[in-house]
Short mmCIF file of N, CA and C in Angstrom, two decimals:
data_model
loop_
_atom_site.label_atom_id
_atom_site.label_comp_id
_atom_site.label_asym_id
_atom_site.label_seq_id
_atom_site.Cartn_x
_atom_site.Cartn_y
_atom_site.Cartn_z
N UNK A 247 0.82 -1.19 0.00
CA UNK A 247 0.00 0.00 0.00
C UNK A 247 0.87 1.26 0.00
N UNK A 248 1.97 1.19 0.73
CA UNK A 248 2.88 2.34 0.78
C UNK A 248 3.50 2.60 -0.58
N UNK A 249 3.80 1.54 -1.31
CA UNK A 249 4.38 1.69 -2.65
C UNK A 249 3.39 2.35 -3.60
N UNK A 250 2.13 1.95 -3.51
CA UNK A 250 1.09 2.55 -4.34
C UNK A 250 0.93 4.04 -4.04
N UNK A 251 1.01 4.37 -2.76
CA UNK A 251 0.90 5.78 -2.36
C UNK A 251 2.06 6.58 -2.93
N UNK A 252 3.26 6.03 -2.88
CA UNK A 252 4.42 6.73 -3.42
C UNK A 252 4.32 6.90 -4.94
N UNK A 253 3.81 5.88 -5.61
CA UNK A 253 3.65 5.96 -7.07
C UNK A 253 2.65 7.05 -7.43
N UNK A 254 1.55 7.12 -6.69
CA UNK A 254 0.54 8.16 -6.94
C UNK A 254 1.13 9.54 -6.68
N UNK A 255 1.89 9.70 -5.61
CA UNK A 255 2.53 10.98 -5.32
C UNK A 255 3.53 11.34 -6.41
N UNK A 256 4.28 10.35 -6.88
CA UNK A 256 5.25 10.61 -7.94
C UNK A 256 4.55 11.03 -9.23
N UNK A 257 3.45 10.35 -9.57
CA UNK A 257 2.71 10.71 -10.78
C UNK A 257 2.09 12.10 -10.65
N UNK A 258 1.57 12.43 -9.49
CA UNK A 258 0.99 13.76 -9.29
C UNK A 258 2.06 14.83 -9.35
N UNK A 259 3.23 14.56 -8.79
CA UNK A 259 4.33 15.51 -8.86
C UNK A 259 4.78 15.71 -10.30
N UNK A 260 4.86 14.62 -11.05
CA UNK A 260 5.23 14.73 -12.47
C UNK A 260 4.18 15.51 -13.24
N UNK A 261 2.91 15.31 -12.92
CA UNK A 261 1.84 16.07 -13.55
C UNK A 261 1.99 17.55 -13.24
N UNK A 262 2.28 17.88 -11.98
CA UNK A 262 2.49 19.28 -11.60
C UNK A 262 3.67 19.89 -12.33
N UNK A 263 4.76 19.15 -12.45
CA UNK A 263 5.92 19.65 -13.18
C UNK A 263 5.61 19.84 -14.66
N UNK A 264 4.82 18.93 -15.23
CA UNK A 264 4.43 19.07 -16.64
C UNK A 264 3.56 20.31 -16.83
N UNK A 265 2.66 20.58 -15.90
CA UNK A 265 1.81 21.77 -15.98
C UNK A 265 2.67 23.03 -15.89
N UNK A 266 3.67 23.01 -15.02
CA UNK A 266 4.56 24.16 -14.91
C UNK A 266 5.32 24.38 -16.22
N UNK A 267 5.81 23.31 -16.82
CA UNK A 267 6.56 23.44 -18.08
C UNK A 267 5.64 23.94 -19.20
N UNK A 268 4.41 23.44 -19.27
CA UNK A 268 3.46 23.91 -20.29
C UNK A 268 3.17 25.39 -20.08
N UNK A 269 2.96 25.79 -18.84
CA UNK A 269 2.75 27.21 -18.55
C UNK A 269 3.95 28.05 -18.91
N UNK A 270 5.13 27.53 -18.68
CA UNK A 270 6.35 28.26 -19.03
C UNK A 270 6.48 28.44 -20.54
N UNK A 271 6.14 27.40 -21.31
CA UNK A 271 6.18 27.51 -22.77
C UNK A 271 5.19 28.57 -23.25
N UNK A 272 3.97 28.55 -22.71
CA UNK A 272 2.98 29.56 -23.09
C UNK A 272 3.41 30.95 -22.66
N UNK A 273 4.02 31.07 -21.49
CA UNK A 273 4.49 32.39 -21.03
C UNK A 273 5.58 32.92 -21.95
N UNK A 274 6.47 32.04 -22.41
CA UNK A 274 7.51 32.47 -23.35
C UNK A 274 6.87 32.96 -24.65
N UNK A 275 5.84 32.25 -25.12
CA UNK A 275 5.14 32.68 -26.34
C UNK A 275 4.48 34.05 -26.16
N UNK A 276 3.84 34.25 -25.01
CA UNK A 276 3.17 35.53 -24.76
C UNK A 276 4.19 36.66 -24.68
N UNK A 277 5.28 36.44 -23.97
CA UNK A 277 6.27 37.50 -23.84
C UNK A 277 7.02 37.74 -25.15
N UNK A 278 7.17 36.70 -25.97
CA UNK A 278 7.76 36.89 -27.29
C UNK A 278 6.83 37.76 -28.16
N UNK A 279 5.51 37.53 -28.04
CA UNK A 279 4.55 38.34 -28.77
C UNK A 279 4.60 39.79 -28.31
N UNK A 280 4.70 40.00 -27.01
CA UNK A 280 4.79 41.37 -26.47
C UNK A 280 6.07 42.04 -26.96
N UNK A 281 7.17 41.31 -26.96
CA UNK A 281 8.44 41.86 -27.44
C UNK A 281 8.36 42.21 -28.92
N UNK A 282 7.70 41.37 -29.70
CA UNK A 282 7.51 41.67 -31.12
C UNK A 282 6.66 42.92 -31.30
N UNK A 283 5.63 43.06 -30.48
CA UNK A 283 4.78 44.25 -30.56
C UNK A 283 5.56 45.51 -30.24
N UNK A 284 6.46 45.43 -29.28
CA UNK A 284 7.24 46.60 -28.87
C UNK A 284 8.35 46.92 -29.87
N UNK A 285 8.98 45.89 -30.43
CA UNK A 285 10.08 46.12 -31.36
C UNK A 285 9.61 46.57 -32.74
N UNK A 286 8.55 45.98 -33.23
CA UNK A 286 8.06 46.36 -34.57
C UNK A 286 6.53 46.41 -34.55
N UNK A 287 5.97 47.56 -34.22
CA UNK A 287 4.50 47.68 -34.17
C UNK A 287 3.84 47.43 -35.52
N UNK A 288 4.59 47.55 -36.62
CA UNK A 288 3.99 47.31 -37.93
C UNK A 288 3.61 45.84 -38.11
N UNK A 289 4.17 44.95 -37.28
CA UNK A 289 3.79 43.54 -37.35
C UNK A 289 2.34 43.32 -36.95
N UNK A 290 1.78 44.27 -36.20
CA UNK A 290 0.39 44.16 -35.77
C UNK A 290 -0.60 44.73 -36.78
N UNK A 291 -0.11 45.37 -37.82
CA UNK A 291 -1.00 46.05 -38.76
C UNK A 291 -2.00 45.09 -39.39
N UNK A 292 -1.52 43.96 -39.91
CA UNK A 292 -2.43 43.02 -40.56
C UNK A 292 -3.42 42.37 -39.60
N UNK A 293 -2.98 41.85 -38.43
CA UNK A 293 -3.97 41.25 -37.52
C UNK A 293 -5.01 42.27 -37.03
N UNK A 294 -4.58 43.49 -36.75
CA UNK A 294 -5.52 44.51 -36.28
C UNK A 294 -6.50 44.88 -37.40
N UNK A 295 -6.00 45.00 -38.62
CA UNK A 295 -6.86 45.33 -39.75
C UNK A 295 -7.88 44.23 -40.00
N UNK A 296 -7.45 42.97 -39.93
CA UNK A 296 -8.37 41.85 -40.11
C UNK A 296 -9.41 41.77 -39.00
N UNK A 297 -8.98 42.02 -37.77
CA UNK A 297 -9.91 42.01 -36.65
C UNK A 297 -10.91 43.15 -36.76
N UNK A 298 -10.45 44.31 -37.18
CA UNK A 298 -11.35 45.46 -37.37
C UNK A 298 -12.35 45.18 -38.48
N UNK A 299 -11.90 44.54 -39.54
CA UNK A 299 -12.81 44.22 -40.65
C UNK A 299 -13.84 43.18 -40.24
N UNK A 300 -13.49 42.32 -39.29
CA UNK A 300 -14.42 41.26 -38.88
C UNK A 300 -15.62 41.78 -38.10
N UNK A 301 -15.49 42.92 -37.45
CA UNK A 301 -16.65 43.44 -36.72
C UNK A 301 -17.15 44.78 -37.24
N UNK A 302 -16.94 45.09 -38.49
CA UNK A 302 -17.58 46.27 -39.07
C UNK A 302 -16.68 47.16 -39.88
N UNK A 303 -15.41 47.15 -39.61
CA UNK A 303 -14.46 47.95 -40.39
C UNK A 303 -14.75 49.43 -40.37
N UNK A 304 -15.06 49.98 -41.55
CA UNK A 304 -15.22 51.43 -41.66
C UNK A 304 -16.55 51.94 -41.12
N UNK A 305 -17.43 51.05 -40.65
CA UNK A 305 -18.71 51.49 -40.10
C UNK A 305 -18.51 52.29 -38.81
N UNK A 306 -17.41 52.06 -38.12
CA UNK A 306 -17.14 52.75 -36.86
C UNK A 306 -16.27 53.99 -37.02
N UNK A 307 -15.89 54.31 -38.24
CA UNK A 307 -15.02 55.47 -38.47
C UNK A 307 -15.72 56.77 -38.06
N UNK A 308 -14.96 57.63 -37.41
CA UNK A 308 -15.47 58.94 -37.01
C UNK A 308 -14.94 59.96 -38.01
N UNK A 309 -15.87 60.64 -38.65
CA UNK A 309 -15.47 61.61 -39.69
C UNK A 309 -15.40 63.01 -39.09
N UNK A 310 -14.22 63.57 -39.06
CA UNK A 310 -13.98 64.93 -38.60
C UNK A 310 -13.86 65.82 -39.83
N UNK A 311 -13.94 67.14 -39.65
CA UNK A 311 -13.85 68.02 -40.82
C UNK A 311 -12.55 67.88 -41.61
N UNK A 312 -11.44 67.63 -40.95
CA UNK A 312 -10.17 67.57 -41.66
C UNK A 312 -9.66 66.14 -41.91
N UNK A 313 -10.19 65.14 -41.22
CA UNK A 313 -9.73 63.76 -41.41
C UNK A 313 -10.75 62.77 -40.88
N UNK A 314 -10.48 61.51 -41.13
CA UNK A 314 -11.32 60.41 -40.64
C UNK A 314 -10.51 59.58 -39.65
N UNK A 315 -11.09 59.34 -38.48
CA UNK A 315 -10.43 58.56 -37.44
C UNK A 315 -10.95 57.12 -37.52
N UNK A 316 -10.05 56.15 -37.79
CA UNK A 316 -10.49 54.75 -37.88
C UNK A 316 -10.70 54.15 -36.49
N UNK A 317 -11.87 54.32 -35.95
CA UNK A 317 -12.18 53.87 -34.59
C UNK A 317 -12.19 52.34 -34.51
N UNK A 318 -12.54 51.67 -35.61
CA UNK A 318 -12.56 50.20 -35.60
C UNK A 318 -11.16 49.65 -35.36
N UNK A 319 -10.15 50.29 -35.91
CA UNK A 319 -8.77 49.84 -35.68
C UNK A 319 -8.37 50.01 -34.22
N UNK A 320 -8.80 51.09 -33.60
CA UNK A 320 -8.51 51.31 -32.18
C UNK A 320 -9.20 50.26 -31.32
N UNK A 321 -10.45 49.97 -31.63
CA UNK A 321 -11.17 48.94 -30.88
C UNK A 321 -10.49 47.58 -31.07
N UNK A 322 -10.09 47.28 -32.29
CA UNK A 322 -9.42 46.00 -32.57
C UNK A 322 -8.09 45.91 -31.83
N UNK A 323 -7.35 47.00 -31.75
CA UNK A 323 -6.08 47.00 -31.02
C UNK A 323 -6.31 46.76 -29.53
N UNK A 324 -7.34 47.39 -28.97
CA UNK A 324 -7.65 47.18 -27.56
C UNK A 324 -8.06 45.74 -27.30
N UNK A 325 -8.89 45.17 -28.18
CA UNK A 325 -9.30 43.77 -28.03
C UNK A 325 -8.09 42.85 -28.14
N UNK A 326 -7.21 43.11 -29.08
CA UNK A 326 -6.01 42.29 -29.28
C UNK A 326 -5.11 42.36 -28.04
N UNK A 327 -4.89 43.54 -27.52
CA UNK A 327 -4.03 43.70 -26.34
C UNK A 327 -4.67 43.07 -25.10
N UNK A 328 -5.99 43.18 -24.97
CA UNK A 328 -6.66 42.53 -23.84
C UNK A 328 -6.55 41.02 -23.95
N UNK A 329 -6.59 40.50 -25.17
CA UNK A 329 -6.39 39.06 -25.37
C UNK A 329 -5.00 38.62 -24.96
N UNK A 330 -4.00 39.41 -25.30
CA UNK A 330 -2.63 39.09 -24.90
C UNK A 330 -2.50 39.15 -23.38
N UNK A 331 -3.12 40.15 -22.75
CA UNK A 331 -3.08 40.26 -21.30
C UNK A 331 -3.79 39.09 -20.63
N UNK A 332 -4.93 38.69 -21.17
CA UNK A 332 -5.64 37.52 -20.63
C UNK A 332 -4.80 36.26 -20.79
N UNK A 333 -4.13 36.14 -21.93
CA UNK A 333 -3.24 34.99 -22.12
C UNK A 333 -2.10 34.97 -21.12
N UNK A 334 -1.55 36.15 -20.81
CA UNK A 334 -0.47 36.22 -19.82
C UNK A 334 -0.97 35.81 -18.44
N UNK A 335 -2.16 36.28 -18.05
CA UNK A 335 -2.71 35.89 -16.75
C UNK A 335 -3.01 34.40 -16.69
N UNK A 336 -3.52 33.84 -17.78
CA UNK A 336 -3.83 32.42 -17.79
C UNK A 336 -2.57 31.56 -17.70
N UNK A 337 -1.50 31.97 -18.36
CA UNK A 337 -0.27 31.19 -18.28
C UNK A 337 0.33 31.27 -16.88
N UNK A 338 0.25 32.43 -16.26
CA UNK A 338 0.75 32.54 -14.89
C UNK A 338 -0.10 31.71 -13.93
N UNK A 339 -1.41 31.69 -14.15
CA UNK A 339 -2.29 30.87 -13.32
C UNK A 339 -1.99 29.38 -13.52
N UNK A 340 -1.68 29.01 -14.76
CA UNK A 340 -1.33 27.62 -15.05
C UNK A 340 -0.05 27.22 -14.33
N UNK A 341 0.93 28.09 -14.35
CA UNK A 341 2.19 27.79 -13.65
C UNK A 341 1.97 27.73 -12.15
N UNK A 342 1.15 28.61 -11.62
CA UNK A 342 0.87 28.60 -10.18
C UNK A 342 0.13 27.33 -9.78
N UNK A 343 -0.78 26.87 -10.62
CA UNK A 343 -1.50 25.63 -10.33
C UNK A 343 -0.54 24.45 -10.31
N UNK A 344 0.38 24.40 -11.27
CA UNK A 344 1.38 23.33 -11.27
C UNK A 344 2.25 23.37 -10.03
N UNK A 345 2.61 24.57 -9.60
CA UNK A 345 3.43 24.70 -8.39
C UNK A 345 2.65 24.24 -7.16
N UNK A 346 1.36 24.53 -7.11
CA UNK A 346 0.56 24.06 -5.97
C UNK A 346 0.43 22.55 -5.97
N UNK A 347 0.29 21.96 -7.16
CA UNK A 347 0.21 20.49 -7.23
C UNK A 347 1.50 19.88 -6.71
N UNK A 348 2.63 20.42 -7.14
CA UNK A 348 3.92 19.90 -6.68
C UNK A 348 4.06 20.10 -5.17
N UNK A 349 3.65 21.25 -4.68
CA UNK A 349 3.76 21.54 -3.25
C UNK A 349 2.89 20.61 -2.42
N UNK A 350 1.71 20.31 -2.90
CA UNK A 350 0.81 19.45 -2.13
C UNK A 350 1.23 17.99 -2.17
N UNK A 351 1.83 17.58 -3.26
CA UNK A 351 2.20 16.17 -3.37
C UNK A 351 3.59 15.87 -2.85
N UNK A 352 4.42 16.85 -2.74
CA UNK A 352 5.76 16.62 -2.19
C UNK A 352 5.64 16.58 -0.68
N UNK A 353 5.72 15.39 -0.13
CA UNK A 353 5.44 15.21 1.29
C UNK A 353 6.55 15.69 2.20
N UNK A 354 7.77 15.58 1.81
CA UNK A 354 8.87 15.90 2.70
C UNK A 354 9.36 17.33 2.44
N UNK A 355 8.79 18.27 3.14
CA UNK A 355 9.15 19.67 2.93
C UNK A 355 10.56 19.98 3.41
N UNK A 356 11.04 19.28 4.43
CA UNK A 356 12.40 19.54 4.90
C UNK A 356 13.42 19.10 3.84
N UNK A 357 13.10 18.02 3.11
CA UNK A 357 14.01 17.60 2.04
C UNK A 357 14.06 18.64 0.93
N UNK A 358 12.92 19.25 0.63
CA UNK A 358 12.88 20.29 -0.39
C UNK A 358 13.68 21.51 0.08
N UNK A 359 13.53 21.88 1.36
CA UNK A 359 14.29 23.01 1.89
C UNK A 359 15.79 22.73 1.84
N UNK A 360 16.18 21.51 2.20
CA UNK A 360 17.60 21.16 2.15
C UNK A 360 18.12 21.17 0.72
N UNK A 361 17.30 20.70 -0.23
CA UNK A 361 17.72 20.70 -1.63
C UNK A 361 17.90 22.13 -2.13
N UNK A 362 16.97 23.02 -1.76
CA UNK A 362 17.09 24.41 -2.18
C UNK A 362 18.29 25.09 -1.54
N UNK A 363 18.55 24.77 -0.26
CA UNK A 363 19.71 25.35 0.40
C UNK A 363 21.00 24.85 -0.22
N UNK A 364 21.03 23.60 -0.60
CA UNK A 364 22.27 23.10 -1.22
C UNK A 364 22.44 23.69 -2.62
N UNK A 365 21.32 23.99 -3.28
CA UNK A 365 21.41 24.56 -4.63
C UNK A 365 21.82 26.03 -4.58
N UNK A 366 21.27 26.78 -3.64
CA UNK A 366 21.52 28.21 -3.58
C UNK A 366 22.53 28.60 -2.52
N UNK A 367 22.98 27.66 -1.72
CA UNK A 367 23.99 27.94 -0.72
C UNK A 367 23.44 28.67 0.48
N UNK A 368 24.33 29.32 1.19
CA UNK A 368 23.93 30.00 2.44
C UNK A 368 23.29 31.35 2.18
N UNK A 369 23.21 31.76 0.91
CA UNK A 369 22.57 33.05 0.60
C UNK A 369 21.10 33.04 0.96
N UNK A 370 20.46 31.90 0.78
CA UNK A 370 19.03 31.80 0.98
C UNK A 370 18.75 31.15 2.34
N UNK A 371 18.84 31.89 3.38
CA UNK A 371 18.53 31.38 4.70
C UNK A 371 17.03 31.52 4.95
N UNK A 372 16.38 30.48 5.47
CA UNK A 372 14.96 30.60 5.75
C UNK A 372 14.70 31.63 6.83
N UNK A 373 13.65 32.38 6.64
CA UNK A 373 13.31 33.41 7.61
C UNK A 373 12.60 32.78 8.79
N UNK A 374 12.96 33.20 9.97
CA UNK A 374 12.32 32.70 11.17
C UNK A 374 11.14 33.56 11.54
N UNK A 375 10.49 33.19 12.62
CA UNK A 375 9.38 33.99 13.10
C UNK A 375 9.93 35.25 13.74
N UNK A 376 9.11 36.27 13.92
CA UNK A 376 9.61 37.49 14.56
C UNK A 376 10.17 37.24 15.96
N UNK A 377 9.62 36.22 16.66
CA UNK A 377 10.14 35.90 17.99
C UNK A 377 11.57 35.39 17.91
N UNK A 378 11.86 34.58 16.88
CA UNK A 378 13.22 34.06 16.70
C UNK A 378 14.20 35.19 16.42
N UNK A 379 13.75 36.17 15.64
CA UNK A 379 14.63 37.30 15.30
C UNK A 379 14.93 38.16 16.51
N UNK A 380 13.98 38.26 17.44
CA UNK A 380 14.23 39.07 18.63
C UNK A 380 15.16 38.38 19.60
N UNK A 381 15.12 37.06 19.66
CA UNK A 381 15.95 36.33 20.61
C UNK A 381 17.41 36.31 20.20
N UNK A 382 17.67 36.30 18.91
CA UNK A 382 19.05 36.21 18.46
C UNK A 382 19.69 37.58 18.45
N UNK A 383 20.89 37.71 19.04
CA UNK A 383 21.56 39.03 19.01
C UNK A 383 22.05 39.36 17.62
N UNK A 384 21.97 40.61 17.26
CA UNK A 384 22.44 41.04 15.96
C UNK A 384 23.93 41.29 16.00
N UNK A 385 24.58 40.98 14.90
CA UNK A 385 26.03 41.18 14.85
C UNK A 385 26.37 42.41 14.09
#
């Protein structure tokens, strides 16, 4: 029975790690898209134009005495950017869910703390409670 429990914990931990990796891949895609938008805004011209045409195109244009303001393009840009923002939040939520799965299934928290301390050295000392900090003299 103990072996079955360990196998289930191992599978759940692997599932959590897989979810974290999937979220990381999606986060890289989202941030690559944001970087592309910042480096070359002209790359967004075609998707924004197509999105604007899909919900009315020039029907939303505001005609001023000296020029015409393409309001549909502005709406399409806002919708596109909100979609990118929603994608970023979803990928972060996916990564957080994977981390919670790993945290809940990893039974030996002291082993994880020791592994992290050996990986990062003495730089990452665990913080104690405020009572512990008051008892220890400062150097």
